[in-house]
Amino acid sequence: MTTLTKASRRDFLKIAGSSVGGLVIGFSWFSCDSPKMEVLSTEEILSQAKSFNSYLSISPSGDVVIYSPNPELGQNIKTSFPMVVAEELDADWEKVRVLQANLDTEKYDRQLTGGSGAMPHSWERLRKAGATAKFVLVAAAAKAWNVNASEITVEKGIISHKGSGKSGHFGEFVAEAATMTAPEEVTLKDKKDFKIIGTSVKNVDSKEMYTGKPMYGLDFYREGMLHAMIQRAPFGMKIKAVDDSAARGVSGVKDVVTFGTSVAVVGESTWPLLKAKKLLRIDYEPDGAVESTADHDRIFADLMLNGKPDVKRKDGNFDAAFKGAAQVVTAEYQCPFIAHSPMEPENFFAHVKGDKVELIGPTQTPDRARQATAQLLGIPLENITVEITRLGGGFGRRLRADYVEEAVEVSRAMNAPVKVTWSREDELTGGAYRPAVRYRFEAGLDASGNMIAYKLRGVGMNAGNCTRENNFPSGAVANVLIESIEHKSSITTNAWRAPITNFLAYAEQSFLDEVALAAGKDPVQFRLDLLQQAKTSPVGGELGYDVDRMIGVVKAAAEKSNWGKDPNVKQGFSVYYSHRSYVAQVADIAMEGGTPVLKKVTAVTDCGMVVNPIGANHQVRGGIVDGMGHAMYGNLTFENGVPKQKNFDSYRLIRMKEVPEIDTHFLDTGFDPTGLGEPALPPTGGAIANAIFSATGRRLRSQPFIEQKEFSDIKLEIRRA
């Protein structure tokens, strides 16, 4: 089935590059919240097309060049976006080249990476870009050959007319195409006719990464720039006095700069700065609450009992149903602060030149970097340029602009170009972490084991709303009460891969297993019964999830994992909806010589149409490894506002040998693509914890697992098949 989509003349712009004869097609998408695509054949065309918002450019040689505006941090958007455009264009993928665009809010809208939102926001608009370009190219060929455009076909960048035997590549028609009138509507392909979308396409940066080409912020170098490393105050503290005499005496150090709660050592390279920073003698004094992990346990307990909650959802009468329940299940789950720990620590280059600033580096939110700089210096936004490098990971840490502001501060003070580089110790101790959260669940069952009441109260440290009140099992239970309480902590927090749901999913799914056990029901069937209730007789208001899609992944995961069919395998189940996608997982544990061995994790994902199977598979596998690693090992503890874990010798990450077999499956439910960078992480902790309980009878209610007394004498091993 073809789809007609509006493409008004006002939104469709064309320009022929006089210097090279290329074609640039622009779409004005100010009315949408989508990231934009820019496709350009040369920098010359780019310089002539500054007034447009997004472009598809074809050179006279027939080459297609796409400038990808979204920061690339491993989510594969730099490959998948061009695939969508090239599909509707019927381009030859071998002749498509992709480059990273710089920040340009005149051309692009929502030029950021976060929330797994890029593809679902841009899907139709990217298709429209390719389809409209194809339309005018075909029209140009039809005019040149004096034939009907409906008789023309396009395949791999070649335009052909079977009747006359004429054909030519895209580049032969770009000049004429630039004079064509934009269509009011363009026809999009039937999905069954896709030739690029749905095929495995390697990462467009693969060769550069394999050969060590400079792509990342840490690679950036400019002749004459200075380097800076920074000592930051403990959380809740401010600077009282600084003795920098020893640091200044280190060869290679040019200056020491103090600003805010930070002290920067500046020099010609990072090696002497590492030494000099250790020689700083800084006295601090309290500036608010100076917290330790012991304080957090006390705060959680007090707020859970006495805090004034913000009621997020209230269906029916929980209190009355709870009092009349035949059986009651109650449990608390807690997670610690954890770091983002990207492979590439924070870094950024800034050159403050009077009232103008040049910024270069890895950021998930380039416009936030620009906005923060403008506010800091009191200069117009248009005086600031931002060049985006590839990011060596981010996971939400690079949504912030604190490290960008540091580079700007030091550049201003030194009146010189400066690159700030964080060490691994800086990244772990000066970060903005996943919030620590505690959840208390209460469930009431009737005499038949049906859940008739469900309550969740969450207390989070700078977490905002630490619940997802419209997610499952809301809508499936007659009496629901969901509450959230926030504690304002001096420890900075930030979105961490799959914000809130990264732990909430584990807690909810583990608790649902506890309830299923109390009800005497199979955990998978217990969930399916609840989902059937939400489908046939939904309770309350808005539901954030599609019941049928969740049922689909639950059933598929049970089937693919042979749920309950092998008596020698103990299994744990988990399913979650986040970022518009659905993922169900089953963890398999076998007892070998009295030792529980995690053998495999089976994952079934419904993320709509899969654009690139290689990229999708990597995202799901990466999410599972990340989710497992942090559930098992990740923990930051604080003493007087300072994390005790300062590097990977004490901050435990998952190791390659600890990754079990991962079996991935995708459901094609006919929906347009939805998020995939984050949804596979939330269900993982619950699946593994539930499998551990099935194998050992030990219920893990806190993370990391290895630090819980229930886990202390469990010798869990992980082995690949």
XYZ file of C-alpha atoms in Angstrom:
721
model
C 0.000 0.000 0.000
C 1.356 3.410 -0.963
C 1.008 6.432 1.266
C 0.349 10.005 0.185
C 1.951 12.659 2.330
C 1.672 16.411 1.982
C 4.703 18.331 0.725
C 3.636 21.943 0.303
C 5.537 24.253 -2.027
C 6.369 26.506 0.916
C 8.066 23.575 2.649
C 9.942 22.389 -0.421
C 12.979 24.367 -1.496
C 15.548 23.728 -4.212
C 18.831 25.275 -5.201
C 21.259 24.359 -7.960
C 24.866 24.799 -6.898
C 26.300 27.013 -9.628
C 29.874 26.052 -8.824
C 29.359 22.310 -9.176
C 25.950 21.847 -10.765
C 24.559 19.826 -7.879
C 21.041 19.715 -6.470
C 20.057 20.542 -2.916
C 16.517 19.869 -1.737
C 15.388 21.402 1.527
C 12.362 20.827 3.726
C 11.124 23.402 6.201
C 9.955 21.371 9.182
C 9.588 24.042 11.839
C 6.136 22.698 12.724
C 7.432 19.291 13.799
C 9.590 18.143 16.669
C 11.707 15.917 14.493
C 15.468 15.904 13.988
C 16.322 17.118 10.487
C 18.369 15.662 7.719
C 20.889 17.579 5.658
C 22.311 15.978 2.544
C 24.991 17.902 0.694
C 27.449 17.007 -2.029
C 30.076 19.666 -1.264
C 30.903 22.381 1.241
C 30.394 24.860 -1.596
C 26.731 23.881 -1.858
C 26.447 24.092 1.926
C 27.717 27.666 1.875
C 25.104 28.614 -0.724
C 22.221 26.998 1.148
C 22.363 28.575 4.558
C 18.702 29.628 4.569
C 17.344 26.061 4.331
C 16.522 23.720 7.159
C 17.381 20.284 5.829
C 18.823 19.067 2.562
C 19.218 16.177 0.250
C 22.032 16.827 -2.179
C 23.066 14.952 -5.275
C 26.251 15.787 -7.131
C 26.626 15.676 -10.932
C 28.523 12.399 -10.450
C 25.407 10.851 -8.933
C 26.851 10.681 -5.436
C 24.501 11.349 -2.525
C 25.929 12.979 0.615
C 23.975 13.194 3.846
C 24.896 15.476 6.721
C 23.492 13.761 9.807
C 22.478 16.338 12.448
C 21.979 14.060 15.455
C 24.993 13.375 17.664
C 26.177 9.796 17.186
C 27.105 7.997 20.414
C 26.700 4.392 19.349
C 22.946 4.259 18.754
C 23.611 3.901 14.982
C 21.462 6.874 13.986
C 24.178 8.119 11.634
C 23.632 4.961 9.591
C 19.887 4.367 9.943
C 18.736 7.911 9.083
C 20.479 7.873 5.692
C 19.098 4.389 5.024
C 15.555 5.753 5.265
C 16.247 8.636 2.881
C 18.115 6.416 0.447
C 15.272 3.878 0.451
C 12.632 6.321 -0.765
C 15.098 7.893 -3.157
C 15.996 4.452 -4.563
C 19.628 5.447 -4.298
C 22.604 3.152 -4.681
C 23.771 2.712 -1.086
C 27.331 2.278 -2.329
C 27.193 5.890 -3.547
C 25.823 7.348 -0.305
C 28.269 9.180 1.969
C 27.420 10.460 5.444
C 29.005 13.306 7.395
C 28.236 14.800 10.813
C 26.476 18.158 10.736
C 27.315 20.967 13.143
C 24.736 22.695 15.304
C 22.406 24.838 13.225
C 19.026 25.682 14.726
C 18.035 27.528 11.544
C 18.285 24.323 9.553
C 17.466 21.694 12.149
C 14.843 21.156 14.806
C 15.475 18.837 17.786
C 19.158 18.377 17.003
C 19.936 16.132 19.941
C 20.343 12.522 21.018
C 18.254 11.333 23.953
C 15.139 9.415 24.872
C 15.386 6.978 21.949
C 13.234 9.453 20.067
C 15.079 10.295 16.863
C 13.747 7.575 14.574
C 10.083 7.611 15.667
C 10.016 11.408 15.355
C 11.667 11.511 11.940
C 10.552 8.352 10.183
C 7.901 9.816 7.873
C 9.784 13.064 7.310
C 12.941 11.273 6.238
C 10.919 9.153 3.841
C 9.308 12.303 2.508
C 12.726 13.821 1.843
C 13.794 10.861 -0.268
C 10.471 10.467 -2.068
C 10.237 14.133 -3.032
C 13.783 14.177 -4.375
C 12.986 11.097 -6.432
C 9.837 12.772 -7.782
C 11.637 15.809 -9.205
C 14.478 13.714 -10.615
C 11.976 11.495 -12.423
C 10.133 14.571 -13.671
C 13.395 15.967 -15.014
C 14.172 12.714 -16.820
C 10.653 12.535 -18.257
C 11.022 16.045 -19.631
C 14.453 15.313 -21.132
C 13.222 12.143 -22.832
C 9.757 13.446 -23.659
C 8.048 10.490 -22.015
C 5.411 10.006 -19.318
C 6.877 10.056 -15.807
C 4.658 7.130 -14.798
C 6.579 4.929 -17.268
C 9.920 5.627 -15.605
C 11.529 3.369 -12.996
C 14.336 4.060 -10.546
C 16.727 1.517 -9.075
C 20.051 2.033 -7.329
C 20.423 5.597 -8.530
C 19.654 4.774 -12.159
C 16.594 6.295 -13.843
C 15.267 4.182 -16.736
C 12.542 4.221 -19.384
C 11.968 0.735 -20.737
C 10.014 1.825 -23.804
C 12.757 4.005 -25.250
C 15.654 2.118 -23.718
C 16.989 5.341 -22.220
C 18.638 5.516 -18.788
C 20.932 7.730 -16.753
C 22.173 8.226 -13.214
C 20.838 10.848 -10.801
C 23.609 13.334 -11.484
C 22.602 13.739 -15.132
C 19.263 15.270 -14.148
C 20.057 17.441 -11.144
C 20.276 20.705 -13.081
C 16.812 20.283 -14.615
C 15.386 18.898 -11.370
C 16.346 22.158 -9.652
C 13.789 23.985 -11.845
C 10.902 21.607 -11.143
C 7.849 22.542 -9.064
C 7.482 20.663 -5.834
C 4.501 18.287 -5.642
C 1.626 18.902 -3.256
C 1.736 15.214 -2.328
C 4.342 12.515 -2.676
C 3.761 8.787 -2.693
C 5.737 6.756 -0.211
C 6.689 3.171 -0.893
C 4.769 0.176 0.311
C 6.917 -1.326 3.046
C 6.973 -4.668 1.224
C 8.949 -2.976 -1.549
C 11.779 -1.811 0.698
C 15.226 -2.827 -0.552
C 17.517 -0.995 1.900
C 15.375 -0.696 5.018
C 15.336 -4.035 6.773
C 18.704 -5.136 5.428
C 21.911 -5.364 7.428
C 24.052 -2.309 6.692
C 27.396 -1.838 8.409
C 28.084 1.283 10.434
C 29.097 4.131 8.127
C 31.981 4.976 10.483
C 33.280 1.408 10.739
C 36.391 1.887 8.628
C 37.389 5.060 10.459
C 36.894 3.394 13.842
C 38.821 0.263 12.885
C 41.730 2.232 11.481
C 41.920 4.675 14.384
C 41.013 7.835 12.488
C 40.462 10.881 14.736
C 36.702 11.032 15.246
C 36.071 11.557 18.952
C 36.376 14.575 21.192
C 39.501 13.168 22.814
C 41.073 13.008 19.345
C 40.549 16.705 18.661
C 43.687 18.803 18.555
C 44.459 22.306 17.359
C 47.919 23.790 17.126
C 48.505 26.233 19.965
C 45.639 25.152 22.176
C 46.097 24.806 25.925
C 44.952 21.865 28.044
C 43.135 22.015 31.354
C 42.249 19.535 34.074
C 39.982 20.472 36.941
C 39.572 19.672 40.621
C 35.923 19.950 41.610
C 34.526 20.441 45.102
C 32.822 17.558 46.917
C 29.041 17.586 46.649
C 27.566 20.070 49.112
C 30.870 21.899 49.614
C 32.414 25.175 48.419
C 35.972 26.460 48.269
C 37.306 28.205 51.343
C 40.977 28.605 50.358
C 43.385 27.404 47.663
C 47.139 26.814 47.920
C 48.340 26.242 44.354
C 52.046 26.951 44.852
C 53.175 23.332 44.459
C 50.988 22.828 41.398
C 52.402 25.931 39.720
C 55.888 24.558 40.233
C 55.304 21.556 37.955
C 57.091 21.883 34.615
C 54.554 22.383 31.835
C 51.954 24.166 33.995
C 51.185 27.675 32.751
C 48.545 28.819 35.241
C 46.001 27.829 37.879
C 42.483 29.238 37.538
C 39.766 29.204 40.219
C 36.107 29.643 39.309
C 32.944 28.708 41.173
C 33.644 25.515 43.120
C 36.419 24.372 40.773
C 40.168 24.855 40.366
C 41.745 24.319 36.940
C 45.394 23.642 36.222
C 46.332 24.785 32.725
C 49.288 23.790 30.593
C 50.602 22.472 27.334
C 49.651 18.798 27.778
C 47.609 16.625 30.114
C 50.462 14.596 31.656
C 51.946 17.366 33.836
C 48.413 18.504 34.692
C 47.580 15.125 36.215
C 50.561 15.529 38.528
C 49.872 19.179 39.276
C 46.222 18.593 40.142
C 47.249 16.163 42.885
C 49.449 18.876 44.403
C 46.610 21.352 44.859
C 45.791 22.054 48.496
C 42.159 23.119 48.729
C 40.192 23.777 51.895
C 36.417 23.352 51.626
C 33.488 24.345 53.789
C 29.851 23.201 53.721
C 27.484 24.807 51.259
C 24.303 22.986 52.171
C 23.923 19.297 53.038
C 27.073 17.181 52.798
C 25.721 13.673 52.390
C 26.991 10.165 52.999
C 25.421 6.864 51.983
C 24.383 6.244 55.592
C 22.354 9.473 55.404
C 20.524 8.160 52.348
C 19.323 5.031 54.132
C 17.922 7.176 56.924
C 16.313 9.620 54.483
C 14.709 6.808 52.501
C 13.245 5.213 55.610
C 11.866 8.511 56.911
C 10.313 9.668 53.632
C 8.886 6.249 52.849
C 7.053 6.355 56.176
C 6.395 10.044 56.764
C 6.934 11.848 53.459
C 4.164 13.791 51.764
C 3.652 12.064 48.430
C 2.614 13.417 45.074
C -0.247 11.158 43.952
C 0.393 10.161 40.347
C -2.464 7.730 39.789
C -5.501 6.690 41.802
C -7.938 4.122 40.456
C -10.691 2.720 42.649
C -10.126 2.560 46.411
C -6.844 0.904 47.277
C -7.215 1.178 51.056
C -10.608 -0.498 51.112
C -9.554 -3.239 48.713
C -6.336 -3.821 50.630
C -8.192 -4.204 53.932
C -10.564 -6.723 52.384
C -7.864 -8.760 50.643
C -7.529 -12.461 51.413
C -3.760 -12.202 51.101
C -1.295 -9.285 51.201
C 2.166 -9.047 49.643
C 4.555 -6.210 50.570
C 8.158 -5.594 49.552
C 10.718 -2.811 49.228
C 13.350 -2.499 46.514
C 16.281 -0.092 46.402
C 18.992 0.980 43.965
C 22.121 3.077 44.562
C 23.616 5.995 42.705
C 25.626 4.767 39.727
C 27.844 6.501 37.178
C 27.312 6.644 33.424
C 30.886 5.472 32.816
C 31.151 6.128 29.065
C 34.302 4.744 27.492
C 35.336 8.297 26.604
C 35.429 10.566 29.674
C 34.054 14.105 29.334
C 36.093 16.564 27.296
C 35.477 19.720 25.283
C 37.287 22.453 23.360
C 36.391 26.128 23.677
C 37.860 29.266 22.194
C 36.436 32.480 23.577
C 37.331 35.323 21.218
C 35.822 38.479 22.681
C 32.076 38.187 22.186
C 32.376 35.121 19.933
C 32.938 31.493 20.936
C 33.905 28.339 19.081
C 32.906 25.034 20.719
C 34.019 21.570 19.557
C 33.444 18.227 21.215
C 31.145 15.339 22.191
C 27.697 16.433 23.331
C 24.249 14.866 23.205
C 22.652 18.326 23.327
C 24.675 20.797 21.250
C 22.101 23.552 21.620
C 22.178 23.214 25.407
C 25.950 23.691 25.207
C 25.401 26.849 23.190
C 22.620 28.128 25.455
C 24.724 27.548 28.582
C 27.685 29.346 27.027
C 25.567 32.316 25.972
C 24.137 32.641 29.474
C 27.550 32.287 31.103
C 29.167 34.971 28.957
C 26.146 37.177 28.325
C 26.537 37.065 24.547
C 24.054 36.374 21.704
C 23.450 32.777 20.663
C 24.354 33.565 17.074
C 27.896 34.380 18.188
C 28.501 30.778 19.228
C 29.299 27.868 16.916
C 29.188 24.213 17.967
C 30.959 21.439 16.073
C 29.900 17.925 17.089
C 32.403 15.096 17.223
C 31.457 11.450 17.510
C 30.788 10.487 21.136
C 32.553 7.595 22.835
C 29.384 6.772 24.740
C 27.133 9.008 26.781
C 24.159 7.123 28.258
C 22.679 10.501 29.288
C 25.802 11.992 30.888
C 26.440 14.224 27.891
C 22.960 15.698 28.024
C 24.502 18.143 30.504
C 26.759 21.064 29.594
C 28.805 21.375 32.794
C 32.028 20.217 31.162
C 31.409 22.589 28.244
C 31.032 25.508 30.644
C 34.313 24.527 32.275
C 36.128 24.808 28.946
C 34.510 28.189 28.336
C 35.448 29.469 31.793
C 39.100 28.507 31.394
C 39.338 29.806 27.825
C 37.949 33.151 28.942
C 40.377 33.330 31.850
C 43.383 32.384 29.722
C 42.288 34.356 26.639
C 43.288 31.330 24.587
C 41.821 28.160 23.018
C 41.514 25.487 25.713
C 40.591 21.822 25.789
C 39.306 20.484 29.111
C 39.852 16.753 29.665
C 38.397 14.707 32.505
C 40.252 11.705 33.889
C 38.400 8.515 34.766
C 38.564 9.605 38.408
C 36.966 12.919 37.439
C 34.214 11.114 35.534
C 33.352 8.893 38.498
C 33.665 11.475 41.278
C 32.465 14.637 39.554
C 29.565 13.199 37.663
C 25.813 13.536 37.537
C 24.586 10.095 38.462
C 21.580 7.852 38.137
C 19.356 8.792 41.088
C 19.237 6.473 44.085
C 15.641 5.285 44.574
C 13.621 3.156 46.988
C 10.258 1.632 46.101
C 7.639 0.140 48.392
C 5.080 -2.176 46.774
C 1.870 -3.483 48.274
C -0.535 -5.907 46.606
C -3.807 -7.442 47.699
C -5.086 -10.793 46.386
C -8.595 -12.184 46.591
C -9.381 -15.779 47.564
C -8.833 -16.928 43.959
C -5.380 -15.381 43.735
C -6.437 -12.431 41.606
C -4.639 -9.136 42.246
C -7.329 -6.689 43.295
C -5.131 -3.922 44.752
C -1.737 -2.520 43.813
C 0.223 0.307 45.406
C 3.609 1.775 44.570
C 5.357 4.515 46.514
C 8.699 5.711 45.201
C 11.261 7.924 46.945
C 14.008 9.278 44.718
C 17.113 11.427 45.181
C 16.736 14.259 42.665
C 14.692 11.865 40.539
C 11.642 13.997 39.857
C 8.735 11.614 39.329
C 10.351 8.247 40.052
C 7.330 6.285 38.804
C 5.744 5.590 35.438
C 2.164 5.678 36.601
C 0.572 4.803 33.245
C 2.698 1.722 32.612
C 1.706 -1.883 33.311
C 0.156 -3.067 35.621
C -1.903 0.149 35.676
C -5.146 -0.486 33.819
C -5.075 -4.169 34.768
C -5.916 -3.817 38.471
C -9.173 -2.405 39.831
C -7.611 -0.487 42.719
C -4.314 1.299 42.138
C -2.435 3.970 44.059
C 0.887 5.272 42.739
C 2.815 7.948 44.630
C 6.145 9.703 44.216
C 8.332 11.595 46.696
C 11.491 13.509 45.844
C 14.418 14.287 48.131
C 16.533 17.262 47.069
C 20.076 15.978 47.347
C 23.344 17.867 46.989
C 24.561 15.016 44.771
C 23.894 15.911 41.160
C 21.856 13.471 39.102
C 21.030 13.137 35.457
C 19.127 10.990 33.006
C 20.822 7.580 32.898
C 20.111 5.140 30.082
C 16.341 4.429 30.209
C 15.728 7.044 32.928
C 13.802 5.766 35.967
C 12.699 2.582 34.178
C 16.271 1.259 34.324
C 15.557 0.248 37.952
C 11.790 0.567 38.203
C 11.335 -2.258 35.686
C 13.501 -4.581 37.780
C 11.624 -3.692 40.959
C 8.152 -3.991 39.413
C 8.886 -7.215 37.581
C 10.515 -8.822 40.590
C 7.580 -7.821 42.767
C 5.072 -9.197 40.266
C 6.892 -12.517 40.521
C 6.504 -12.350 44.297
C 2.783 -11.742 43.873
C 2.461 -14.563 41.315
C 4.173 -16.930 43.752
C 1.806 -15.893 46.543
C -1.129 -16.452 44.189
C 0.182 -19.895 43.229
C 0.331 -18.973 39.541
C 2.898 -19.273 36.794
C 4.660 -15.875 36.440
C 4.080 -15.637 32.690
C 0.437 -16.652 32.907
C -0.054 -14.260 35.823
C 1.070 -11.378 33.601
C -1.008 -12.560 30.669
C -4.099 -12.706 32.894
C -3.477 -9.134 34.012
C -2.950 -7.993 30.432
C -6.170 -9.687 29.362
C -7.939 -7.745 32.100
C -6.410 -4.506 30.769
C -7.560 -5.442 27.274
C -11.143 -6.436 27.995
C -11.951 -4.260 31.019
C -9.321 -1.522 31.410
C -9.441 0.394 34.666
C -8.833 4.103 35.160
C -7.627 6.692 32.704
C -4.712 6.820 30.318
C -2.580 3.772 29.571
C 0.947 4.402 28.347
C 1.278 1.023 26.692
C -0.404 -0.958 23.911
C -1.855 -4.070 25.538
C -1.766 -6.244 22.419
C 1.876 -5.426 21.682
C 2.856 -6.309 25.236
C 0.919 -9.571 25.053
C 2.734 -10.292 21.803
C 6.239 -10.061 23.263
C 5.232 -11.973 26.409
C 3.925 -14.915 24.412
C 6.812 -14.841 21.948
C 9.435 -14.766 24.704
C 7.797 -17.707 26.459
C 7.784 -19.636 23.189
C 11.344 -18.786 22.103
C 12.773 -19.605 25.538
C 10.816 -22.871 25.929
C 9.399 -21.434 29.124
C 8.830 -24.097 31.771
C 9.570 -27.050 29.478
C 13.002 -28.130 30.742
C 12.985 -29.250 34.387
C 16.767 -28.855 34.523
C 16.604 -25.148 33.687
C 15.401 -22.528 36.161
C 13.972 -19.469 34.452
C 13.163 -15.865 35.260
C 10.756 -13.702 33.283
C 10.481 -9.941 32.813
C 8.673 -7.657 30.383
C 8.671 -3.901 30.074
C 7.479 -1.041 27.905
C 9.628 2.053 27.579
C 10.486 4.589 24.890
C 7.588 3.345 22.746
C 8.967 -0.200 22.518
C 8.236 -3.547 24.176
C 10.843 -6.052 25.349
C 10.308 -9.378 27.104
C 13.230 -11.388 28.442
C 13.814 -14.815 29.929
C 16.988 -15.703 31.836
C 18.021 -19.369 32.017
C 19.960 -20.779 34.974
C 21.179 -24.379 35.147
C 22.513 -26.004 38.307
C 25.913 -27.530 37.599
C 27.653 -29.246 40.476
C 25.543 -27.340 42.954
C 26.437 -24.001 41.368
C 23.810 -21.879 39.589
C 25.073 -21.011 36.111
C 23.473 -18.233 34.065
C 23.440 -19.782 30.611
C 21.332 -17.573 28.397
C 19.083 -14.538 28.106
C 16.347 -14.696 25.472
C 14.935 -11.335 24.354
C 11.933 -10.583 22.169
C 11.531 -6.980 21.043
C 8.689 -5.139 19.351
C 10.181 -1.844 18.187
C 8.057 -1.641 15.063
C 9.819 -2.030 11.737
C 13.517 -2.762 12.139
C 15.456 -0.358 9.934
C 18.861 -2.025 10.246
C 18.973 -5.549 11.743
C 22.686 -5.294 12.582
C 22.204 -2.052 14.481
C 19.015 -3.297 16.174
C 20.698 -6.507 17.304
C 23.621 -4.539 18.740
C 21.290 -2.208 20.612
C 19.368 -5.044 22.256
C 22.513 -6.975 23.144
C 24.207 -3.850 24.454
C 21.168 -2.971 26.554
C 21.104 -6.439 28.095
C 24.826 -6.386 28.906
C 24.507 -2.888 30.373
C 21.409 -3.802 32.375
C 22.956 -6.984 33.691
C 26.272 -5.373 34.572
C 24.799 -2.543 36.588
C 22.218 -4.762 38.315
C 24.942 -7.206 39.331
C 27.848 -4.900 40.142
C 27.316 -1.120 39.885
C 27.415 0.935 43.076
C 28.591 4.386 44.166
C 28.771 5.036 47.899
C 29.475 8.451 49.401
C 31.324 9.737 52.418
C 31.183 13.469 53.181
C 30.025 14.281 49.660
C 32.744 12.280 47.892
C 32.295 8.918 46.116
C 34.449 6.175 47.619
C 34.760 4.477 44.220
C 37.165 6.524 42.118
C 38.169 4.203 39.284
C 37.373 0.808 37.827
C 39.474 -0.980 40.430
C 36.702 -0.246 42.935
C 33.752 0.643 40.685
C 32.818 -2.739 39.251
C 31.716 -3.125 35.637
C 30.686 -6.292 33.845
C 33.469 -8.170 32.084
C 33.393 -9.896 28.727
C 33.652 -13.370 30.251
C 30.562 -12.606 32.363
C 28.263 -12.105 29.388
C 26.033 -15.154 28.791
C 24.613 -16.281 25.488
C 22.062 -13.742 24.263
C 19.327 -14.857 21.875
C 17.516 -11.951 20.192
C 14.233 -11.933 18.285
C 12.201 -9.105 16.759
C 8.451 -9.030 16.132
C 7.279 -7.332 12.962
C 3.917 -5.965 14.068
C 3.548 -3.539 11.177
C 4.148 -0.413 13.234
C 6.540 2.343 12.254
C 9.933 2.222 14.020
C 10.018 3.150 17.701
C 12.848 3.631 20.201
C 15.611 1.042 20.575
C 18.613 2.650 22.262
C 17.182 2.123 25.752
C 14.205 -0.324 25.939
C 16.230 -3.568 26.187
C 17.963 -2.493 29.399
C 15.032 -2.174 31.883
C 13.753 -5.796 31.791
C 17.179 -7.426 32.244
C 17.686 -7.068 36.001
C 14.252 -8.498 36.724
C 14.701 -11.508 34.449
C 18.034 -12.421 36.076
C 16.851 -11.779 39.652
C 13.735 -13.877 39.079
C 15.855 -16.688 37.624
C 18.172 -16.553 40.653
C 15.141 -16.889 42.913
C 13.841 -19.802 40.867
C 17.212 -21.551 41.185
C 18.109 -20.702 44.790
C 14.991 -19.492 46.580
C 16.788 -16.203 47.356
C 14.906 -12.977 46.555
C 17.148 -10.051 45.624
C 15.457 -6.758 46.421
C 18.387 -4.379 46.107
C 21.153 -3.673 43.651
C 23.936 -4.453 43.118
C 23.197 -8.135 43.588
C 26.723 -9.115 44.610
C 26.553 -6.882 47.706
C 23.296 -8.332 49.076
C 23.435 -10.804 51.943
C 20.926 -12.997 50.093
C 23.551 -13.368 47.372
C 26.625 -13.672 49.577
C 26.916 -17.458 49.462
C 25.557 -17.916 45.942
C 28.361 -18.777 43.556
C 26.600 -17.654 40.384
C 28.659 -18.303 37.300
C 28.069 -17.063 33.788
C 28.922 -19.317 30.899
C 28.318 -19.057 27.210
C 26.874 -22.013 25.392
